[in-house]
Amino acid sequence: MAPSSVVVTIDKPTNISLVELTESDMLFEKQKPTSTKQFSWTLLLKAHRIVCLFPYLAMLLSKTLVTVKKRIAVANSGTTDEVVYKERLMYKFIKVFLAISVIGLVVEFVAYFQQWDLNFIHEFNPTNVMGLLHWGYMCWVSLRGEYVAPFIMMLSQFCVVLFMIQSLDRFILGIGCFWIKIKKIKPKIDESYDVEDADSFPMVLVQIPMCNEREVYEQSIASACQLDWPKDRILIQVLDDSSDEILQVLIRNEVNSWREKGINIIYRHRFIRTGYKAGNLHSAMQCDYVKDYEFVAILDADFQPNPDFLKLTVPHFKGKPDVGLVQARWAFVNKDENLLTRLQNINLCFHFEVEQQVNSHFLSFFGFNGTAGVWRIKALEESGGWLERTTVEDMDIAVRAHLNGWKFVYLNDVKVLCELPESYEAYKKQQHRWHSGPMQLFRLCLPAILKSKISKWKKANLIFLFFLLRKLILPFYSFTLFCVILPLTMFIPEAELPIWVICYVPVTMSILNILPAPKAFPFLMPYLLFENTMSVTKFNAMVSGLFQLGSAYEWVVTKKTGRSSESDLLAFAERESKSLNEEKIQRRLSESGLEMLGKLKEQEAPAGPKKKKKNQIYRKELALAFLLLTAATRSLLSAHGVHFYFLLFQGLSFLVVGLDLIGEQVA
């Protein structure tokens, strides 16, 4: 019997013949023959799809080139981002590096077409010299093998060690977050307040610092005024540092409007506006009535808390006299606005979901985020209050409070709506401040940390993890390893980086970073490339903060758009309709108000064609783009494989960012 055969038998056969069917026969009968016509139509359909793809790609490429050409033509000549960029040390370094790499690429092209060895020449033999140029090339190969490559290898190994330490830190943080999720660990409220007894609620001060926040001041004040807390137990301070006189009047009128509705709210404006946000908060805390309040909630101008914000945060202080800060999580109304906001959301989700939550649970310490938090006023006063010595006043007060023994609580479930920067210009300035400020603070706080009475473990955590590893080492190795050493290894192949350093570990770390935002997995590779692209800004900021350079003290208010969520729209719908700004000013102000009304009308009247805002050209990023693309070309000559693709896509990402093609498009 044939294998895989089927035999049919009948006990009482009556004129029925038995047929033996093999498996191949059965399959053959099931298959219907395909006609030549059907096969031809299938091929034609596939060919049509392929042919239609080429015009689409050509159109996409054409539009991209037109956009790039237009961007270069209309970009601002005077960059607000880089003041006198030609005098910047980093830009000069990148330009020199780029020039040398271009010269090296030309030499390598000659060597390639002359069929010289592009990778290794171990022995320099003068008898094999084929002309003066070949002799110079062999001298360079000998020089780089004996002197240059060992130095590059030593630097690369140092960066790889830092890279692995930082990756280990990320991995441990991920394990800690996983443990918290598995065990369902959350901060608990020991005692709550009696809803029927308003006097049982503590006195809470709400501060809204703002500076020229025309787009968001209304919704910010409205959100604070709708907080669910006994009216006689809360005071809202609107701390306006605006330099625009018209805007000052508008904010003052908004405050008066809410005061007429019975809200306990006041407007404060400083005549001497020093110290940025820290100076503003410090000035507000000097008011005599502050001594009547036990807690202070800080809400930046674009933050919109839910009405139950205070009821979810303040009770965590009750029965815990050593708790100095309760921090809520940020949520973003515009996280899906563009690619830039999506990539920011990945970073900040990891920061809040993993870093803040793990540090809060295991260490009772984390960096204050500057807003969406409630402080015990006693903790602020005992820690020295708000100081104007750095541009990261929030981190400064958090470190000093930690050194004084205060504990922090982070609430991952309490979210406060806010905005993400939608333009690369605004995001870059924000990141410069966030990475230069910690280095300023490290210089100032190091003696105090060493002299403090906290445990050695807490000192080590502050110095090595909080400051050095997460604020200094990360931008240092990221820029040095992927923007300097990797391109160098293309021209010095004796110092080649292993594939796992440039591929497997970065991808693994990016996956860990993206886990708190699982919907962002399609953006894994753009996120990895963009983080490496931002390393030049972070490295520059870190150096300026560490060595107290001029740009370390720059403070630029992050641009807001005033986007509202659905809850905001409902809240505003419940409010009474307001009269026009002109009527407010005429009713509440006298002669000075009429004068301001005239200024307002002049400002709103068309005064000729307005100058359109234009996107920037970022020269450091463009120079690095050409540098990486040059190195990618060299990698292609010697068939480096993964190195080529990494350099190519990384160079293209620098090109996109350098031409300001990511984020908000205004020109």
XYZ file of C-alpha atoms in Angstrom:
667
model
C 0.000 0.000 0.000
C 1.229 3.440 -0.840
C 2.091 5.717 2.052
C -0.502 8.255 3.228
C -3.255 6.305 1.426
C -6.928 6.052 2.295
C -8.738 2.685 1.966
C -12.525 2.542 1.932
C -14.122 -0.839 2.844
C -17.787 -1.811 3.021
C -19.032 -4.841 4.938
C -21.770 -5.736 2.410
C -20.744 -4.558 -1.000
C -23.426 -4.444 -3.646
C -22.025 -3.612 -7.030
C -19.710 -1.011 -5.457
C -16.130 -0.911 -6.574
C -13.348 -0.002 -4.172
C -11.083 2.895 -5.090
C -7.752 3.600 -3.426
C -6.897 7.311 -3.222
C -3.514 8.635 -2.271
C -3.011 12.039 -0.592
C -1.357 13.463 -3.671
C -4.359 12.490 -5.793
C -6.731 14.179 -3.369
C -4.753 17.418 -3.347
C -4.467 17.378 -7.117
C -8.231 17.092 -7.494
C -8.866 19.953 -5.008
C -6.663 22.398 -6.918
C -8.211 24.168 -9.835
C -5.915 24.928 -12.705
C -5.123 28.625 -13.162
C -5.651 29.900 -16.646
C -2.970 31.828 -18.491
C -5.309 34.812 -18.735
C -5.803 34.985 -14.957
C -2.080 34.726 -14.357
C -1.424 37.537 -16.847
C -3.986 39.802 -15.175
C -2.388 39.157 -11.784
C 1.031 40.137 -13.091
C -0.399 43.229 -14.753
C -2.120 44.284 -11.516
C 1.086 43.947 -9.509
C 3.061 45.775 -12.176
C 0.492 48.585 -12.159
C 0.829 48.974 -8.395
C 4.607 49.114 -8.657
C 4.504 51.652 -11.480
C 2.043 53.853 -9.546
C 4.429 53.838 -6.586
C 7.187 55.620 -8.522
C 5.201 58.815 -9.285
C 4.158 58.957 -5.628
C 7.746 58.664 -4.453
C 8.869 61.209 -7.048
C 6.154 63.624 -5.936
C 7.084 63.114 -2.270
C 10.756 63.721 -3.020
C 9.917 66.783 -5.110
C 7.781 68.289 -2.358
C 10.512 67.643 0.172
C 13.136 69.336 -1.995
C 10.830 72.310 -2.609
C 10.193 72.606 1.128
C 13.910 72.458 1.892
C 14.662 75.068 -0.790
C 11.932 77.347 0.526
C 13.070 76.867 4.113
C 16.631 77.872 3.263
C 15.393 80.864 1.254
C 13.001 82.298 3.861
C 14.700 81.237 7.101
C 15.559 83.969 9.560
C 19.023 85.296 8.929
C 19.379 86.473 12.499
C 18.962 83.417 14.645
C 17.505 83.995 18.062
C 18.599 80.484 18.874
C 22.315 80.956 18.371
C 23.633 84.382 19.299
C 26.654 85.168 17.100
C 26.907 81.498 16.202
C 30.284 81.905 14.497
C 31.820 82.682 17.867
C 30.465 79.521 19.462
C 33.210 77.068 20.329
C 31.142 73.960 19.587
C 30.115 75.231 16.170
C 33.742 75.940 15.292
C 34.708 72.460 16.444
C 32.015 70.857 14.289
C 33.035 72.928 11.246
C 36.691 71.920 11.599
C 35.659 68.295 12.111
C 33.468 68.473 8.997
C 36.253 70.017 6.882
C 38.726 67.327 7.927
C 36.194 64.577 7.229
C 35.481 65.947 3.734
C 39.217 66.029 2.974
C 39.532 62.514 4.346
C 36.613 61.359 2.195
C 38.274 62.758 -0.936
C 41.463 60.865 -0.087
C 39.467 57.695 0.560
C 37.725 58.047 -2.815
C 41.106 58.256 -4.508
C 42.268 55.211 -2.550
C 39.096 53.351 -3.472
C 39.387 53.956 -7.221
C 43.121 53.195 -7.083
C 42.138 49.902 -5.395
C 44.161 50.536 -2.270
C 43.216 48.842 0.996
C 40.615 51.043 2.722
C 40.584 49.136 5.975
C 43.929 47.950 7.280
C 47.563 48.152 6.147
C 49.536 46.444 8.880
C 53.037 46.874 7.529
C 54.509 49.923 5.846
C 56.765 48.656 3.065
C 58.445 51.451 1.004
C 59.143 49.023 -1.852
C 55.384 48.729 -2.513
C 54.832 52.482 -2.893
C 53.035 53.469 -6.121
C 53.581 57.218 -6.316
C 53.683 60.160 -3.917
C 49.969 60.112 -3.101
C 50.090 56.420 -2.281
C 53.101 57.032 -0.081
C 51.207 59.802 1.822
C 48.200 57.547 2.229
C 50.311 54.705 3.617
C 51.981 57.136 6.028
C 48.551 58.247 7.238
C 47.458 54.623 7.678
C 50.586 53.872 9.665
C 50.124 57.015 11.799
C 46.495 56.354 12.561
C 47.150 52.726 13.434
C 49.946 53.495 15.903
C 48.855 56.787 17.501
C 45.342 57.926 16.616
C 43.446 54.639 16.861
C 44.598 53.797 20.425
C 43.359 57.184 21.684
C 40.025 56.779 19.887
C 39.667 53.263 21.264
C 40.377 54.447 24.795
C 37.803 57.248 24.513
C 35.243 54.954 22.914
C 35.708 52.299 25.603
C 35.238 54.956 28.265
C 32.005 56.111 26.595
C 30.818 52.522 26.183
C 31.343 51.927 29.923
C 29.301 55.047 30.707
C 26.731 53.892 28.189
C 26.399 50.511 29.869
C 26.170 52.049 33.353
C 23.410 54.369 32.207
C 21.644 51.469 30.470
C 21.873 49.441 33.685
C 20.314 52.345 35.568
C 17.442 52.471 33.082
C 16.987 48.719 33.362
C 16.865 48.828 37.176
C 14.350 51.674 37.054
C 12.240 49.557 34.707
C 12.376 46.609 37.112
C 11.337 48.906 39.974
C 8.381 50.228 37.964
C 7.375 46.665 37.061
C 7.473 45.715 40.759
C 5.241 48.673 41.654
C 2.762 47.651 38.951
C 2.702 44.007 39.999
C 2.246 44.797 43.683
C -0.182 47.640 42.878
C 1.678 49.969 45.202
C 0.149 53.426 45.549
C 0.497 56.190 48.145
C -2.372 55.972 50.605
C -4.221 58.652 52.531
C -4.188 57.846 56.242
C -6.866 60.353 57.200
C -9.155 62.535 55.145
C -10.953 65.774 55.925
C -14.532 66.087 57.120
C -16.548 67.268 54.143
C -19.291 68.682 56.367
C -16.847 70.662 58.495
C -15.128 73.293 56.354
C -12.908 74.328 59.267
C -11.203 70.914 59.183
C -9.657 71.778 55.806
C -6.220 73.394 56.016
C -5.482 76.822 54.567
C -4.096 76.486 51.036
C -2.381 79.135 48.949
C -2.494 78.653 45.157
C 0.182 80.472 43.146
C 0.051 80.999 39.367
C 3.353 82.501 38.184
C 3.191 83.865 34.643
C 5.148 86.111 32.306
C 3.630 87.376 29.051
C 1.279 84.377 28.866
C -1.320 85.990 26.587
C -2.519 82.679 25.123
C -3.213 80.823 28.367
C -3.847 83.275 31.199
C -7.664 83.001 31.006
C -7.890 79.208 31.124
C -5.173 79.047 33.770
C -6.971 81.439 36.117
C -10.315 79.780 35.390
C -8.980 76.313 36.271
C -7.546 77.549 39.585
C -10.762 79.377 40.490
C -12.801 76.201 39.940
C -10.800 74.128 42.429
C -13.100 72.288 44.832
C -12.024 73.622 48.244
C -13.816 75.684 50.889
C -13.807 79.272 49.652
C -12.655 80.726 52.968
C -9.756 78.218 53.163
C -8.099 79.049 49.850
C -6.380 82.078 48.330
C -5.273 82.310 44.698
C -2.290 84.503 43.848
C -1.852 85.490 40.211
C 1.851 86.406 40.059
C 2.197 88.395 36.868
C 5.683 89.279 35.637
C 4.471 90.431 32.221
C 6.314 93.301 30.584
C 3.384 94.048 28.249
C 1.246 96.782 29.862
C -1.817 95.836 27.817
C -1.546 92.240 28.943
C -1.178 93.355 32.572
C -4.516 95.152 32.325
C -6.195 92.143 30.717
C -4.956 89.780 33.442
C -5.956 92.223 36.185
C -9.434 92.467 34.681
C -9.710 88.676 34.546
C -8.796 88.503 38.228
C -11.370 91.197 39.086
C -14.006 89.287 37.148
C -13.481 86.186 39.282
C -13.295 88.216 42.490
C -16.755 89.611 41.715
C -17.998 86.008 41.614
C -16.845 85.451 45.180
C -13.455 83.851 44.527
C -10.682 84.749 46.962
C -8.111 85.837 44.391
C -5.552 88.634 44.170
C -3.314 90.055 41.451
C 0.372 90.802 42.087
C 2.817 92.479 39.739
C 6.449 93.190 40.537
C 7.984 96.520 39.651
C 11.493 95.024 39.786
C 11.337 91.713 37.928
C 14.565 89.941 38.874
C 15.301 86.266 39.338
C 12.752 85.027 36.794
C 10.282 82.530 38.258
C 12.263 82.025 41.479
C 12.261 85.765 42.133
C 8.541 85.911 41.434
C 7.729 83.095 43.877
C 10.117 84.444 46.506
C 8.476 87.863 46.341
C 4.990 86.342 46.730
C 6.024 84.330 49.796
C 7.109 87.546 51.575
C 3.516 88.774 51.890
C 2.297 89.063 55.486
C -0.821 86.981 54.942
C 1.197 83.931 53.833
C 1.858 83.034 57.486
C -1.855 82.127 57.810
C -1.499 79.331 55.240
C -0.117 75.829 55.728
C 0.307 74.641 52.137
C 1.045 76.236 48.782
C 0.086 74.747 45.410
C 2.089 75.908 42.377
C 0.499 75.868 38.936
C 2.285 77.283 35.900
C 0.286 79.359 33.447
C -0.484 76.555 30.984
C -1.498 73.995 33.648
C -5.178 73.197 34.057
C -5.921 71.065 37.150
C -9.192 69.234 37.627
C -11.484 70.633 40.356
C -10.564 67.769 42.725
C -6.802 68.443 42.474
C -6.444 69.750 46.044
C -8.668 67.040 47.513
C -6.443 64.375 45.914
C -3.113 65.890 46.961
C -3.402 67.834 50.249
C -4.754 64.870 52.341
C -1.422 63.066 51.794
C 0.132 65.544 54.242
C -2.284 64.723 57.070
C -0.693 62.591 59.764
C 2.690 62.741 57.980
C 4.614 65.700 59.414
C 7.788 64.732 57.521
C 6.182 65.003 54.059
C 7.199 68.259 52.432
C 5.994 67.832 48.811
C 3.200 66.054 46.957
C 3.781 66.015 43.197
C 1.140 65.211 40.559
C 1.753 63.881 37.074
C 1.594 65.940 33.894
C -0.804 65.054 31.074
C -0.636 66.679 27.667
C -3.501 68.072 25.618
C -1.409 68.230 22.434
C 0.682 65.052 22.597
C -0.584 63.942 19.151
C -0.211 67.345 17.486
C 2.913 66.514 15.461
C 5.945 64.251 15.440
C 7.837 66.481 17.873
C 5.121 66.346 20.527
C 4.798 62.570 20.111
C 8.527 62.118 20.752
C 8.413 64.442 23.762
C 5.510 62.450 25.157
C 7.621 59.274 25.048
C 10.383 60.905 27.072
C 8.101 62.485 29.647
C 6.005 59.353 30.071
C 9.159 57.473 31.051
C 10.155 60.308 33.387
C 6.837 60.350 35.261
C 5.804 56.707 35.010
C 9.226 55.252 35.831
C 11.766 57.717 37.254
C 9.481 59.770 39.494
C 7.392 56.827 40.668
C 10.356 54.555 41.468
C 12.351 57.277 43.222
C 9.303 58.298 45.236
C 8.546 54.766 46.432
C 12.072 53.545 47.168
C 13.828 56.807 48.136
C 11.034 59.254 49.068
C 12.904 61.777 46.906
C 12.713 63.022 43.342
C 13.185 66.280 41.505
C 10.303 68.717 41.875
C 8.822 69.405 38.429
C 8.277 73.094 39.155
C 4.483 72.930 38.891
C 1.459 70.704 39.557
C 2.751 70.152 43.092
C 1.800 71.121 46.643
C 4.434 72.176 49.181
C 4.235 72.368 52.930
C 5.175 76.001 53.541
C 7.195 75.008 56.607
C 9.380 72.779 54.385
C 10.017 75.694 52.016
C 10.943 78.039 54.837
C 13.246 75.590 56.637
C 15.012 74.789 53.337
C 15.839 78.434 52.626
C 12.932 79.319 50.357
C 13.148 80.149 46.668
C 16.632 81.169 45.548
C 17.564 82.976 42.344
C 20.953 81.341 41.868
C 20.036 78.920 39.044
C 17.521 78.551 36.224
C 16.156 75.329 37.799
C 14.702 76.746 41.002
C 12.418 73.692 41.308
C 15.310 71.227 41.451
C 17.207 73.561 43.773
C 14.483 73.685 46.429
C 13.903 69.923 46.115
C 17.572 69.103 46.796
C 17.752 71.501 49.760
C 14.521 70.112 51.237
C 15.862 66.565 50.845
C 19.061 67.541 52.650
C 16.880 68.860 55.490
C 15.149 65.504 55.888
C 11.831 66.174 54.144
C 10.123 63.347 52.241
C 8.323 63.581 48.903
C 5.210 61.787 47.604
C 4.493 61.289 43.905
C 0.930 60.604 42.697
C 0.980 58.930 39.294
C -2.832 58.752 39.155
C -3.407 62.471 39.660
C -2.909 64.191 36.310
C -2.798 67.878 35.462
C -3.296 68.981 31.873
C -0.642 71.117 30.213
C 1.011 71.780 26.855
C 4.088 70.464 25.110
C 6.222 72.796 22.979
C 5.057 72.385 19.389
C 8.021 74.030 17.677
C 11.606 72.842 17.704
C 12.803 76.335 18.607
C 10.735 76.389 21.817
C 11.652 72.800 22.675
C 15.363 73.418 22.142
C 15.368 76.442 24.443
C 13.473 74.493 27.076
C 15.932 71.599 26.915
C 18.907 73.981 27.103
C 17.569 75.375 30.390
C 16.698 71.925 31.740
C 20.236 70.634 31.120
C 22.363 73.683 31.946
C 20.562 74.429 35.216
C 21.337 71.069 36.902
C 25.053 71.544 36.237
C 24.936 75.013 37.816
C 23.118 73.510 40.779
C 25.602 70.645 41.095
C 28.488 73.084 41.469
C 26.579 75.024 44.121
C 25.130 72.075 46.051
C 28.090 69.684 46.140
C 29.652 71.150 49.342
C 26.250 71.175 51.069
C 25.611 67.549 50.065
C 28.975 66.410 51.420
C 28.433 68.278 54.723
C 24.804 67.244 55.203
C 23.656 64.782 57.862
C 21.777 62.469 55.518
C 22.958 58.888 55.063
C 25.880 57.988 52.823
C 23.531 56.095 50.522
C 21.404 59.222 49.999
C 24.538 61.294 49.378
C 25.749 58.775 46.814
C 22.322 58.755 45.148
C 22.296 62.547 44.884
C 25.842 62.864 43.544
C 26.250 59.840 41.293
C 22.710 59.018 40.160
C 20.640 62.202 40.404
C 23.302 64.601 39.105
C 26.218 62.851 37.409
C 24.602 59.844 35.749
C 21.274 61.335 34.653
C 22.265 64.948 34.079
C 25.937 64.873 32.976
C 26.927 61.417 31.734
C 23.889 60.878 29.489
C 24.417 63.936 27.206
C 28.197 63.484 27.332
C 28.392 59.909 26.060
C 25.445 60.303 23.682
C 27.065 63.205 21.836
C 30.636 61.917 22.077
C 29.887 58.326 21.116
C 27.363 58.781 18.302
C 28.295 62.210 16.892
C 32.095 62.225 17.267
C 33.591 58.775 17.769
C 31.352 56.872 15.351
C 32.115 59.178 12.377
C 35.805 59.054 13.335
C 35.847 55.270 13.218
C 34.768 55.390 9.577
C 38.054 57.123 8.705
C 40.020 55.213 11.352
C 38.738 51.630 10.914
C 41.296 50.274 13.382
C 39.047 51.753 16.103
C 35.761 50.335 14.842
C 32.802 50.257 17.231
C 31.086 46.879 17.643
C 27.607 46.474 16.217
C 25.993 45.848 19.606
C 27.040 49.323 20.776
C 25.428 51.181 17.878
C 22.473 48.864 17.309
C 21.325 46.333 19.871
C 21.795 48.190 23.160
C 20.365 51.536 21.928
C 17.324 49.779 20.487
C 16.830 47.835 23.725
C 17.069 51.015 25.807
C 14.660 52.783 23.476
C 12.172 49.931 23.893
C 12.458 50.286 27.697
C 11.863 54.033 27.384
C 8.833 53.554 25.184
C 7.126 50.910 27.339
C 5.204 53.471 29.480
C 3.701 54.810 26.223
C 2.876 51.583 24.313
C 0.890 53.428 21.621
C 4.132 55.115 20.575
C 5.854 51.882 19.467
C 5.590 52.817 15.748
C 7.833 55.786 16.593
C 10.604 53.671 18.090
C 13.242 54.398 15.446
C 12.379 58.117 15.064
C 12.618 58.388 18.848
C 16.069 56.757 18.918
C 17.370 59.000 16.126
C 15.819 62.149 17.591
C 17.322 61.546 21.032
C 20.767 61.265 19.452
C 20.026 64.428 17.482
C 19.107 66.328 20.663
C 22.400 65.266 22.244
C 24.216 68.219 20.656
C 21.864 70.686 22.401
C 22.020 68.834 25.717
C 25.802 68.488 25.588
C 26.217 72.173 24.807
C 23.866 73.098 27.675
C 25.637 70.743 30.073
C 29.039 72.277 29.283
C 27.723 75.839 29.589
C 26.163 75.055 32.966
C 29.169 73.169 34.290
C 31.653 75.891 33.378
C 29.315 78.834 34.043
C 29.277 80.128 30.465
C 27.018 83.008 29.469
C 24.223 80.907 27.939
C 23.813 79.006 31.225
C 21.779 81.907 32.655
C 19.453 82.337 29.685
C 15.771 81.985 30.565
C 13.190 82.033 27.789
C 9.533 81.432 28.585
C 8.345 78.409 26.615
C 5.903 79.431 23.908
C 2.269 78.433 24.543
C -0.572 78.003 22.067
C -3.519 78.007 24.468
C -4.934 74.664 23.383
C -7.873 73.474 25.478
C -9.127 70.006 26.219
C -12.779 68.956 26.205
C -13.017 69.454 29.953
C -11.735 72.994 29.548
C -14.337 73.743 26.912
C -17.122 72.468 29.176
C -15.819 74.511 32.063
C -15.698 77.634 29.957
C -19.188 76.916 28.637
C -20.515 76.977 32.202
C -18.975 80.361 32.842
C -20.975 83.485 32.261
C -20.289 85.213 28.990
C -17.886 88.084 29.489
C -18.224 91.513 27.967
C -15.590 92.932 25.665
C -12.231 94.090 26.972
C -13.122 97.706 26.168
C -16.199 97.614 28.402
C -14.231 96.068 31.258
C -11.579 98.736 31.131
C -14.117 101.577 30.926
C -16.080 100.214 33.897
C -13.241 99.323 36.254
C -10.562 101.860 35.435
C -10.684 105.608 35.337
C -8.435 107.884 33.301
C -5.558 105.408 33.260
C -7.974 102.754 32.036
C -9.134 104.934 29.168
C -5.526 105.553 28.267
C -4.884 101.812 28.218
C -8.029 101.363 26.133
C -6.585 103.691 23.536
C -3.349 101.707 23.497
C -5.301 98.487 23.124
C -7.188 99.846 20.119
C -3.960 101.055 18.565
C -2.437 97.626 19.063
C -5.429 95.866 17.514
C -5.707 98.303 14.568
C -4.009 97.119 11.381
C -0.678 98.906 11.115
C 0.449 97.718 7.742
C 1.530 94.237 6.782
C 2.651 92.118 9.727
C 6.004 90.483 9.632
C 5.471 86.752 9.411
C 7.284 84.469 11.782
C 9.636 82.093 10.022
C 11.213 78.800 10.888
C 14.877 78.743 11.818
C 17.986 77.244 10.293
C 20.085 75.471 12.934
C 23.678 75.499 11.788
C 25.171 73.106 14.336
C 22.629 70.453 13.410
C 23.188 71.026 9.691
C 26.962 70.799 10.077
C 26.589 67.536 11.998
C 24.197 66.257 9.310
C 26.800 66.750 6.592
C 29.469 65.270 8.852
C 27.461 62.086 9.453
C 26.511 61.792 5.786
C 30.178 62.151 4.865
C 31.030 59.365 7.300
C 28.178 57.277 5.850
C 29.689 57.671 2.374
C 33.048 56.493 3.704
C 31.302 53.574 5.386
C 29.711 52.634 2.075
C 33.126 52.423 0.415
C 34.330 49.856 2.923
C 30.948 48.029 3.214
C 30.447 48.503 6.944
C 26.820 47.369 6.803
C 24.924 48.432 9.934
C 27.293 51.343 10.512
C 26.350 52.767 7.120
C 22.608 52.589 7.725
C 22.923 54.102 11.208
C 25.068 56.992 9.949
C 22.784 57.547 6.972
C 19.547 57.758 8.942
C 21.174 59.675 11.797
C 22.548 62.178 9.280
C 19.116 62.559 7.695
C 17.525 63.142 11.118
C 20.065 65.901 11.813
C 19.241 67.354 8.396
C 15.503 67.386 9.134
C 16.053 69.050 12.503
C 18.640 71.482 11.136
C 16.161 72.690 8.505
C 13.460 72.942 11.213
C 11.216 70.484 9.401
C 10.064 68.862 12.640
C 7.343 70.302 14.817
C 5.247 73.388 14.140
C 5.613 74.773 10.630
C 5.136 78.537 10.330
C 6.908 79.296 7.052
